PDB file of C-alpha atoms in Angstrom:
ATOM      1  CA  MET A   1       0.008  -0.302  -0.165  1.00  0.00           C
ATOM      2  CA  ILE A   2       0.885   3.291  -0.234  1.00  0.00           C
ATOM      3  CA  SER A   3       0.645   6.807   1.582  1.00  0.00           C
ATOM      4  CA  LYS A   4      -0.942  10.776   0.205  1.00  0.00           C
ATOM      5  CA  GLN A   5      -1.651  13.274   1.342  1.00  0.00           C
ATOM      6  CA  LEU A   6      -5.364  14.228   1.706  1.00  0.00           C
ATOM      7  CA  TYR A   7      -6.979  17.514   1.980  1.00  0.00           C
ATOM      8  CA  SER A   8     -10.836  18.234   2.718  1.00  0.00           C
ATOM      9  CA  LEU A   9     -11.207  21.903   1.931  1.00  0.00           C
ATOM     10  CA  GLN A  10     -14.348  23.508   4.529  1.00  0.00           C
ATOM     11  CA  ILE A  11     -15.167  26.594   2.057  1.00  0.00           C
ATOM     12  CA  LYS A  12     -18.105  29.469   2.044  1.00  0.00           C
ATOM     13  CA  THR A  13     -19.749  30.066  -1.329  1.00  0.00           C
ATOM     14  CA  GLN A  14     -19.985  33.510  -2.649  1.00  0.00           C
ATOM     15  CA  GLN A  15     -22.515  34.743  -5.262  1.00  0.00           C
ATOM     16  CA  ASN A  16     -19.541  35.755  -7.532  1.00  0.00           C
ATOM     17  CA  PHE A  17     -18.861  32.212  -9.152  1.00  0.00           C
ATOM     18  CA  GLU A  18     -15.317  33.986 -10.773  1.00  0.00           C
ATOM     19  CA  GLU A  19     -13.978  34.949  -6.880  1.00  0.00           C
ATOM     20  CA  ASN A  20     -14.938  30.808  -5.926  1.00  0.00           C
ATOM     21  CA  LEU A  21     -13.327  29.520  -8.795  1.00  0.00           C
ATOM     22  CA  ALA A  22     -10.395  32.253  -7.680  1.00  0.00           C
ATOM     23  CA  HIS A  23     -10.276  30.842  -4.133  1.00  0.00           C
ATOM     24  CA  ILE A  24     -10.541  26.846  -4.838  1.00  0.00           C
ATOM     25  CA  LYS A  25      -7.506  27.762  -7.241  1.00  0.00           C
ATOM     26  CA  ASP A  26      -5.434  28.935  -4.516  1.00  0.00           C
ATOM     27  CA  LEU A  27      -6.344  26.603  -1.430  1.00  0.00           C
ATOM     28  CA  ILE A  28      -5.128  23.413  -4.384  1.00  0.00           C
ATOM     29  CA  LEU A  29      -2.048  25.204  -5.181  1.00  0.00           C
ATOM     30  CA  LYS A  30      -0.926  25.702  -1.116  1.00  0.00           C
ATOM     31  CA  CYS A  31      -1.705  21.803  -1.557  1.00  0.00           C
ATOM     32  CA  ALA A  32       1.516  19.763  -1.709  1.00  0.00           C
ATOM     33  CA  ARG A  33       1.977  18.003  -4.925  1.00  0.00           C
ATOM     34  CA  ASP A  34       0.845  14.276  -5.541  1.00  0.00           C
ATOM     35  CA  SER A  35      -1.761  14.550  -2.926  1.00  0.00           C
ATOM     36  CA  VAL A  36      -6.018  14.333  -2.959  1.00  0.00           C
ATOM     37  CA  ILE A  37      -8.040  17.516  -2.683  1.00  0.00           C
ATOM     38  CA  LEU A  38     -12.095  17.274  -2.190  1.00  0.00           C
ATOM     39  CA  ALA A  39     -14.312  20.373  -2.054  1.00  0.00           C
ATOM     40  CA  PRO A  40     -17.467  20.571  -0.928  1.00  0.00           C
ATOM     41  CA  GLU A  41     -20.539  19.838  -3.078  1.00  0.00           C
ATOM     42  CA  VAL A  42     -21.247  22.676  -6.019  1.00  0.00           C
ATOM     43  CA  CYS A  43     -18.848  24.931  -3.849  1.00  0.00           C
ATOM     44  CA  LEU A  44     -18.668  26.482  -7.484  1.00  0.00           C
ATOM     45  CA  THR A  45     -21.995  28.177  -7.348  1.00  0.00           C
ATOM     46  CA  ASN A  46     -23.809  26.988  -4.256  1.00  0.00           C
ATOM     47  CA  PHE A  47     -27.546  25.422  -5.654  1.00  0.00           C
ATOM     48  CA  CYS A  48     -28.005  28.746  -7.808  1.00  0.00           C
ATOM     49  CA  TYR A  49     -31.678  27.530  -9.435  1.00  0.00           C
ATOM     50  CA  GLN A  50     -32.274  30.908 -10.490  1.00  0.00           C
ATOM     51  CA  ARG A  51     -28.667  30.949 -12.420  1.00  0.00           C
ATOM     52  CA  MET A  52     -28.452  27.517 -13.989  1.00  0.00           C
ATOM     53  CA  GLU A  53     -28.075  28.488 -17.460  1.00  0.00           C
ATOM     54  CA  GLU A  54     -24.866  30.559 -15.975  1.00  0.00           C
ATOM     55  CA  ALA A  55     -23.821  27.656 -13.815  1.00  0.00           C
ATOM     56  CA  GLY A  56     -23.479  25.256 -16.667  1.00  0.00           C
ATOM     57  CA  GLU A  57     -21.683  27.396 -18.578  1.00  0.00           C
ATOM     58  CA  PHE A  58     -19.560  27.933 -15.645  1.00  0.00           C
ATOM     59  CA  ALA A  59     -18.319  24.495 -15.100  1.00  0.00           C
ATOM     60  CA  LYS A  60     -17.307  24.743 -18.408  1.00  0.00           C
ATOM     61  CA  VAL A  61     -14.718  27.309 -17.263  1.00  0.00           C
ATOM     62  CA  ALA A  62     -13.951  26.070 -14.166  1.00  0.00           C
ATOM     63  CA  THR A  63     -13.189  21.981 -15.841  1.00  0.00           C
ATOM     64  CA  ASP A  64     -10.638  23.443 -18.187  1.00  0.00           C
ATOM     65  CA  ALA A  65      -9.125  25.250 -15.078  1.00  0.00           C
ATOM     66  CA  LEU A  66      -9.471  22.587 -12.937  1.00  0.00           C
ATOM     67  CA  LEU A  67      -7.880  20.273 -15.278  1.00  0.00           C
ATOM     68  CA  ALA A  68      -4.606  22.326 -15.547  1.00  0.00           C
ATOM     69  CA  LEU A  69      -4.108  22.288 -12.026  1.00  0.00           C
ATOM     70  CA  SER A  70      -4.663  18.387 -11.673  1.00  0.00           C
ATOM     71  CA  ASN A  71      -0.964  17.606 -13.842  1.00  0.00           C
ATOM     72  CA  ASP A  72       0.949  16.820 -10.471  1.00  0.00           C
ATOM     73  CA  ARG A  73      -2.228  16.857  -7.636  1.00  0.00           C
ATOM     74  CA  THR A  74      -5.910  15.107  -8.235  1.00  0.00           C
ATOM     75  CA  ILE A  75      -8.863  17.185  -7.506  1.00  0.00           C
ATOM     76  CA  ALA A  76     -12.530  15.624  -6.651  1.00  0.00           C
ATOM     77  CA  ILE A  77     -15.003  18.296  -7.471  1.00  0.00           C
ATOM     78  CA  THR A  78     -18.854  18.547  -8.010  1.00  0.00           C
ATOM     79  CA  MET A  79     -20.276  21.343 -10.091  1.00  0.00           C
ATOM     80  CA  ILE A  80     -24.012  22.014 -12.292  1.00  0.00           C
ATOM     81  CA  GLU A  81     -23.588  20.854 -15.621  1.00  0.00           C
ATOM     82  CA  LYS A  82     -25.942  20.846 -18.376  1.00  0.00           C
ATOM     83  CA  TYR A  83     -27.092  17.983 -21.362  1.00  0.00           C
ATOM     84  CA  ARG A  84     -29.692  17.785 -23.431  1.00  0.00           C
ATOM     85  CA  ASP A  85     -32.220  16.323 -20.839  1.00  0.00           C
ATOM     86  CA  GLY A  86     -31.766  18.971 -17.989  1.00  0.00           C
ATOM     87  CA  PHE A  87     -28.890  19.847 -15.592  1.00  0.00           C
ATOM     88  CA  TYR A  88     -27.125  17.182 -13.522  1.00  0.00           C
ATOM     89  CA  ASN A  89     -25.166  17.526 -10.062  1.00  0.00           C
ATOM     90  CA  ASN A  90     -21.673  15.537 -11.138  1.00  0.00           C
ATOM     91  CA  LEU A  91     -18.458  14.680  -9.422  1.00  0.00           C
ATOM     92  CA  LYS A  92     -15.487  14.760 -11.528  1.00  0.00           C
ATOM     93  CA  VAL A  93     -12.212  13.796 -10.207  1.00  0.00           C
ATOM     94  CA  PHE A  94      -9.514  15.598 -11.985  1.00  0.00           C
ATOM     95  CA  HIS A  95      -6.019  13.549 -12.084  1.00  0.00           C
ATOM     96  CA  LYS A  96      -3.003  14.100 -14.647  1.00  0.00           C
ATOM     97  CA  GLY A  97      -4.214  16.337 -16.084  1.00  0.00           C
ATOM     98  CA  GLU A  98      -7.340  14.213 -17.078  1.00  0.00           C
ATOM     99  CA  LEU A  99     -11.108  13.750 -16.203  1.00  0.00           C
ATOM    100  CA  LEU A 100     -10.166  10.462 -14.033  1.00  0.00           C
ATOM    101  CA  HIS A 101     -13.518   9.844 -13.089  1.00  0.00           C
ATOM    102  CA  LYS A 102     -17.338  10.831 -13.060  1.00  0.00           C
ATOM    103  CA  GLN A 103     -20.474  10.501 -11.612  1.00  0.00           C
ATOM    104  CA  SER A 104     -23.610  12.142 -11.549  1.00  0.00           C
ATOM    105  CA  LYS A 105     -25.711  12.258  -8.188  1.00  0.00           C
ATOM    106  CA  HIS A 106     -28.501   9.692  -7.925  1.00  0.00           C
ATOM    107  CA  LYS A 107     -29.812  10.453  -4.679  1.00  0.00           C
ATOM    108  CA  LEU A 108     -31.519  13.996  -5.069  1.00  0.00           C
ATOM    109  CA  PHE A 109     -32.417  15.458  -1.570  1.00  0.00           C
ATOM    110  CA  PRO A 110     -36.479  16.114  -1.635  1.00  0.00           C
ATOM    111  CA  LEU A 111     -36.273  18.939   1.137  1.00  0.00           C
ATOM    112  CA  GLY A 112     -33.713  20.970  -1.339  1.00  0.00           C
ATOM    113  CA  ASN A 113     -35.995  20.718  -4.429  1.00  0.00           C
ATOM    114  CA  GLU A 114     -33.009  19.184  -5.595  1.00  0.00           C
ATOM    115  CA  HIS A 115     -35.423  16.664  -7.477  1.00  0.00           C
ATOM    116  CA  VAL A 116     -37.208  19.987  -8.985  1.00  0.00           C
ATOM    117  CA  HIS A 117     -34.100  21.491 -10.716  1.00  0.00           C
ATOM    118  CA  PHE A 118     -31.972  17.914 -11.389  1.00  0.00           C
ATOM    119  CA  GLN A 119     -32.481  14.935 -13.230  1.00  0.00           C
ATOM    120  CA  SER A 120     -31.205  11.583 -11.184  1.00  0.00           C
ATOM    121  CA  GLY A 121     -27.864   9.851 -12.111  1.00  0.00           C
ATOM    122  CA  ASP A 122     -27.892   6.347 -13.038  1.00  0.00           C
ATOM    123  CA  VAL A 123     -26.852   4.896  -9.833  1.00  0.00           C
ATOM    124  CA  ALA A 124     -24.529   1.561 -12.000  1.00  0.00           C
ATOM    125  CA  GLU A 125     -22.082   5.457 -11.667  1.00  0.00           C
ATOM    126  CA  ILE A 126     -21.388   4.707  -8.452  1.00  0.00           C
ATOM    127  CA  ALA A 127     -18.474   2.746  -8.684  1.00  0.00           C
ATOM    128  CA  PRO A 128     -14.767   2.077  -7.513  1.00  0.00           C
ATOM    129  CA  PHE A 129     -12.241   3.683 -10.042  1.00  0.00           C
ATOM    130  CA  LYS A 130      -8.962   3.130 -10.023  1.00  0.00           C
ATOM    131  CA  LEU A 131      -6.327   6.447  -8.554  1.00  0.00           C
ATOM    132  CA  ASP A 132      -2.747   5.837  -8.166  1.00  0.00           C
ATOM    133  CA  GLY A 133      -3.229   2.087  -7.787  1.00  0.00           C
ATOM    134  CA  LEU A 134      -5.399   2.966  -5.171  1.00  0.00           C
ATOM    135  CA  SER A 135      -9.437   1.692  -5.531  1.00  0.00           C
ATOM    136  CA  CYS A 136     -11.968   4.880  -5.487  1.00  0.00           C
ATOM    137  CA  GLY A 137     -15.422   5.342  -4.687  1.00  0.00           C
ATOM    138  CA  ALA A 138     -17.572   8.472  -4.102  1.00  0.00           C
ATOM    139  CA  LEU A 139     -21.010   9.204  -1.990  1.00  0.00           C
ATOM    140  CA  ASN A 140     -22.639  12.621  -2.978  1.00  0.00           C
ATOM    141  CA  CYS A 141     -24.250  14.660  -0.461  1.00  0.00           C
ATOM    142  CA  PHE A 142     -27.680  13.320   0.514  1.00  0.00           C
ATOM    143  CA  GLU A 143     -26.523   9.825  -0.604  1.00  0.00           C
ATOM    144  CA  LEU A 144     -24.579   9.347   2.462  1.00  0.00           C
ATOM    145  CA  ARG A 145     -27.875   8.055   3.836  1.00  0.00           C
ATOM    146  CA  PHE A 146     -28.625   5.493   1.701  1.00  0.00           C
ATOM    147  CA  ILE A 147     -27.349   2.017   3.296  1.00  0.00           C
ATOM    148  CA  GLU A 148     -27.525   0.295  -0.371  1.00  0.00           C
ATOM    149  CA  LEU A 149     -25.117   2.584  -2.232  1.00  0.00           C
ATOM    150  CA  TRP A 150     -23.009   1.487   0.812  1.00  0.00           C
ATOM    151  CA  GLN A 151     -22.817  -1.429  -0.542  1.00  0.00           C
ATOM    152  CA  ARG A 152     -21.532  -0.349  -4.104  1.00  0.00           C
ATOM    153  CA  VAL A 153     -18.139   1.689  -2.869  1.00  0.00           C
ATOM    154  CA  LYS A 154     -17.982  -1.380  -0.053  1.00  0.00           C
ATOM    155  CA  GLY A 155     -14.382  -3.000  -0.457  1.00  0.00           C
ATOM    156  CA  CYS A 156     -12.359   0.706  -1.276  1.00  0.00           C
ATOM    157  CA  ASP A 157      -9.488   2.281  -0.382  1.00  0.00           C
ATOM    158  CA  LEU A 158     -11.183   5.526   0.155  1.00  0.00           C
ATOM    159  CA  ILE A 159     -14.122   6.981  -0.461  1.00  0.00           C
ATOM    160  CA  PHE A 160     -14.885  10.633  -1.286  1.00  0.00           C
ATOM    161  CA  VAL A 161     -18.411  12.485   0.086  1.00  0.00           C
ATOM    162  CA  PRO A 162     -18.567  15.806  -0.148  1.00  0.00           C
ATOM    163  CA  ALA A 163     -21.423  17.781   1.149  1.00  0.00           C
ATOM    164  CA  GLN A 164     -23.555  20.663   1.921  1.00  0.00           C
ATOM    165  CA  TRP A 165     -25.071  19.170   4.735  1.00  0.00           C
ATOM    166  CA  GLY A 166     -27.319  21.655   6.794  1.00  0.00           C
ATOM    167  CA  LYS A 167     -26.076  22.588  10.220  1.00  0.00           C
ATOM    168  CA  GLU A 168     -29.202  21.496  11.680  1.00  0.00           C
ATOM    169  CA  ARG A 169     -28.695  18.255  10.802  1.00  0.00           C
ATOM    170  CA  LYS A 170     -24.886  17.938  11.729  1.00  0.00           C
ATOM    171  CA  ASP A 171     -24.703  15.113  14.033  1.00  0.00           C
ATOM    172  CA  ASN A 172     -25.991  13.303  11.427  1.00  0.00           C
ATOM    173  CA  PHE A 173     -23.344  13.922   8.904  1.00  0.00           C
ATOM    174  CA  GLU A 174     -20.293  13.276  11.376  1.00  0.00           C
ATOM    175  CA  THR A 175     -22.178  10.058  12.212  1.00  0.00           C
ATOM    176  CA  LEU A 176     -22.852   8.777   9.101  1.00  0.00           C
ATOM    177  CA  THR A 177     -19.350   9.689   7.488  1.00  0.00           C
ATOM    178  CA  LYS A 178     -17.393   8.179  10.651  1.00  0.00           C
ATOM    179  CA  ALA A 179     -19.756   5.070  10.210  1.00  0.00           C
ATOM    180  CA  LEU A 180     -18.770   4.738   6.733  1.00  0.00           C
ATOM    181  CA  ALA A 181     -15.181   4.798   7.569  1.00  0.00           C
ATOM    182  CA  ILE A 182     -16.148   1.645   9.812  1.00  0.00           C
ATOM    183  CA  THR A 183     -18.375   0.180   7.844  1.00  0.00           C
ATOM    184  CA  THR A 184     -16.429  -0.302   5.285  1.00  0.00           C
ATOM    185  CA  GLN A 185     -12.686  -0.236   6.431  1.00  0.00           C
ATOM    186  CA  SER A 186     -11.728   2.505   4.094  1.00  0.00           C
ATOM    187  CA  PHE A 187     -10.310   5.930   4.442  1.00  0.00           C
ATOM    188  CA  VAL A 188     -13.392   8.722   4.363  1.00  0.00           C
ATOM    189  CA  LEU A 189     -12.654  12.182   2.805  1.00  0.00           C
ATOM    190  CA  ALA A 190     -15.090  14.351   3.634  1.00  0.00           C
ATOM    191  CA  SER A 191     -15.921  18.120   2.678  1.00  0.00           C
ATOM    192  CA  SER A 192     -19.039  20.177   3.407  1.00  0.00           C
ATOM    193  CA  GLY A 193     -19.479  24.148   3.420  1.00  0.00           C
ATOM    194  CA  ALA A 194     -18.652  26.750   5.499  1.00  0.00           C
ATOM    195  CA  ASN A 195     -21.639  28.703   4.615  1.00  0.00           C
ATOM    196  CA  ASP A 196     -24.203  29.755   8.071  1.00  0.00           C
ATOM    197  CA  ASN A 197     -26.944  27.351   6.810  1.00  0.00           C
ATOM    198  CA  CYS A 198     -23.837  24.909   6.787  1.00  0.00           C
ATOM    199  CA  ALA A 199     -22.912  21.807   9.013  1.00  0.00           C
ATOM    200  CA  ARG A 200     -19.093  22.266   7.923  1.00  0.00           C
ATOM    201  CA  GLY A 201     -17.492  19.040  10.060  1.00  0.00           C
ATOM    202  CA  SER A 202     -15.913  18.282   7.205  1.00  0.00           C
ATOM    203  CA  ALA A 203     -13.010  15.024   8.478  1.00  0.00           C
ATOM    204  CA  ILE A 204     -10.751  12.754   6.936  1.00  0.00           C
ATOM    205  CA  ILE A 205     -11.117   9.684   8.948  1.00  0.00           C
ATOM    206  CA  THR A 206      -8.839   6.696   9.345  1.00  0.00           C
ATOM    207  CA  PRO A 207     -10.537   2.773   8.657  1.00  0.00           C
ATOM    208  CA  PHE A 208     -10.031   2.624  12.455  1.00  0.00           C
ATOM    209  CA  GLY A 209     -12.652   5.394  12.791  1.00  0.00           C
ATOM    210  CA  VAL A 210     -10.177   8.051  14.162  1.00  0.00           C
ATOM    211  CA  ALA A 211     -11.452  12.106  13.083  1.00  0.00           C
ATOM    212  CA  ILE A 212      -8.798  14.528  11.951  1.00  0.00           C
ATOM    213  CA  LYS A 213     -11.560  17.719  12.187  1.00  0.00           C
ATOM    214  CA  ASP A 214     -11.565  21.653  13.109  1.00  0.00           C
ATOM    215  CA  ASP A 215     -14.500  23.249  11.688  1.00  0.00           C
ATOM    216  CA  ASN A 216     -12.655  26.337  11.932  1.00  0.00           C
ATOM    217  CA  LYS A 217     -10.548  25.694   9.381  1.00  0.00           C
ATOM    218  CA  GLU A 218     -10.768  25.993   5.659  1.00  0.00           C
ATOM    219  CA  VAL A 219      -8.013  23.559   5.081  1.00  0.00           C
ATOM    220  CA  ILE A 220      -8.162  20.058   6.731  1.00  0.00           C
ATOM    221  CA  SER A 221      -4.814  17.292   5.880  1.00  0.00           C
ATOM    222  CA  THR A 222      -3.236  14.490   6.793  1.00  0.00           C
ATOM    223  CA  VAL A 223      -1.158  12.112   5.924  1.00  0.00           C
ATOM    224  CA  ALA A 224      -2.828   8.505   4.694  1.00  0.00           C
ATOM    225  CA  ASP A 225      -0.852   5.505   5.260  1.00  0.00           C
ATOM    226  CA  PHE A 226      -2.935   3.336   3.405  1.00  0.00           C
ATOM    227  CA  ASN A 227      -1.387   0.037   5.532  1.00  0.00           C
ATOM    228  CA  ALA A 228      -3.750   1.176   7.738  1.00  0.00           C
ATOM    229  CA  ILE A 229      -6.874  -0.473   5.720  1.00  0.00           C
ATOM    230  CA  THR A 230      -4.848  -4.194   5.857  1.00  0.00           C
ATOM    231  CA  GLN A 231      -3.970  -3.804   8.827  1.00  0.00           C
ATOM    232  CA  VAL A 232      -7.863  -3.569  10.091  1.00  0.00           C
ATOM    233  CA  ARG A 233      -9.438  -5.896   7.418  1.00  0.00           C
ATOM    234  CA  LYS A 234      -6.755  -8.207   8.592  1.00  0.00           C
ATOM    235  CA  TYR A 235      -7.672  -7.726  12.640  1.00  0.00           C
ATOM    236  CA  ILE A 236     -11.393  -7.538  12.418  1.00  0.00           C
ATOM    237  CA  ASN A 237     -12.185  -9.574   9.485  1.00  0.00           C
ATOM    238  CA  ILE A 238     -15.577  -8.893   8.873  1.00  0.00           C
ATOM    239  CA  GLY A 239     -14.711 -10.598   4.554  1.00  0.00           C
ATOM    240  CA  LEU A 240     -13.300  -7.117   2.887  1.00  0.00           C
TER     241      LEU A 240
END
């Protein structure tokens, strides 16, 4: 197994899309080379339902910028994109200057009217993918609540969880992300927004359930030793 520097961004999203991208780029450039970085859900635009067309166009600009930044880093981020049949909340992983993985949010949050504004992605897109020898998976915010989706990322070494989790349910987010790490015996990289209505609660959680977190920071980081996965799966054998 290998070691990787992991970063969880915990940032506020402003109304100006360009300023959001500039801020994210600045934070990414301060992250170590060959690291893995996760940003909160739709942090470039937030859920801007009155500006969806604009957000879809801006995703093209953001994609080009993040592809360039990913030459020596891995960047995972979600953004609003438009296809023929409507808008999707897409998680994209940029690696070595290329799009390594993409999945559209399958479970849309009804309290936020996501089902009114977004198309649901194919559940088959929630599937493991390889990153420098690591098996990775992702669950986008509300998807964290569905145990059947946990099964789809079972056996992964690293699971991404971008979110804009409501502050009223902060304990739910922290409990579920920690339980996901323990249940799958994986590292969980969780990134939630820092706006006033958001839970924060971003963390990097080990397969033993140890959470590295700090609600007062924009950037949470640790070096993950993926040998811990072999250790925990051997010590507490649940068939993974």
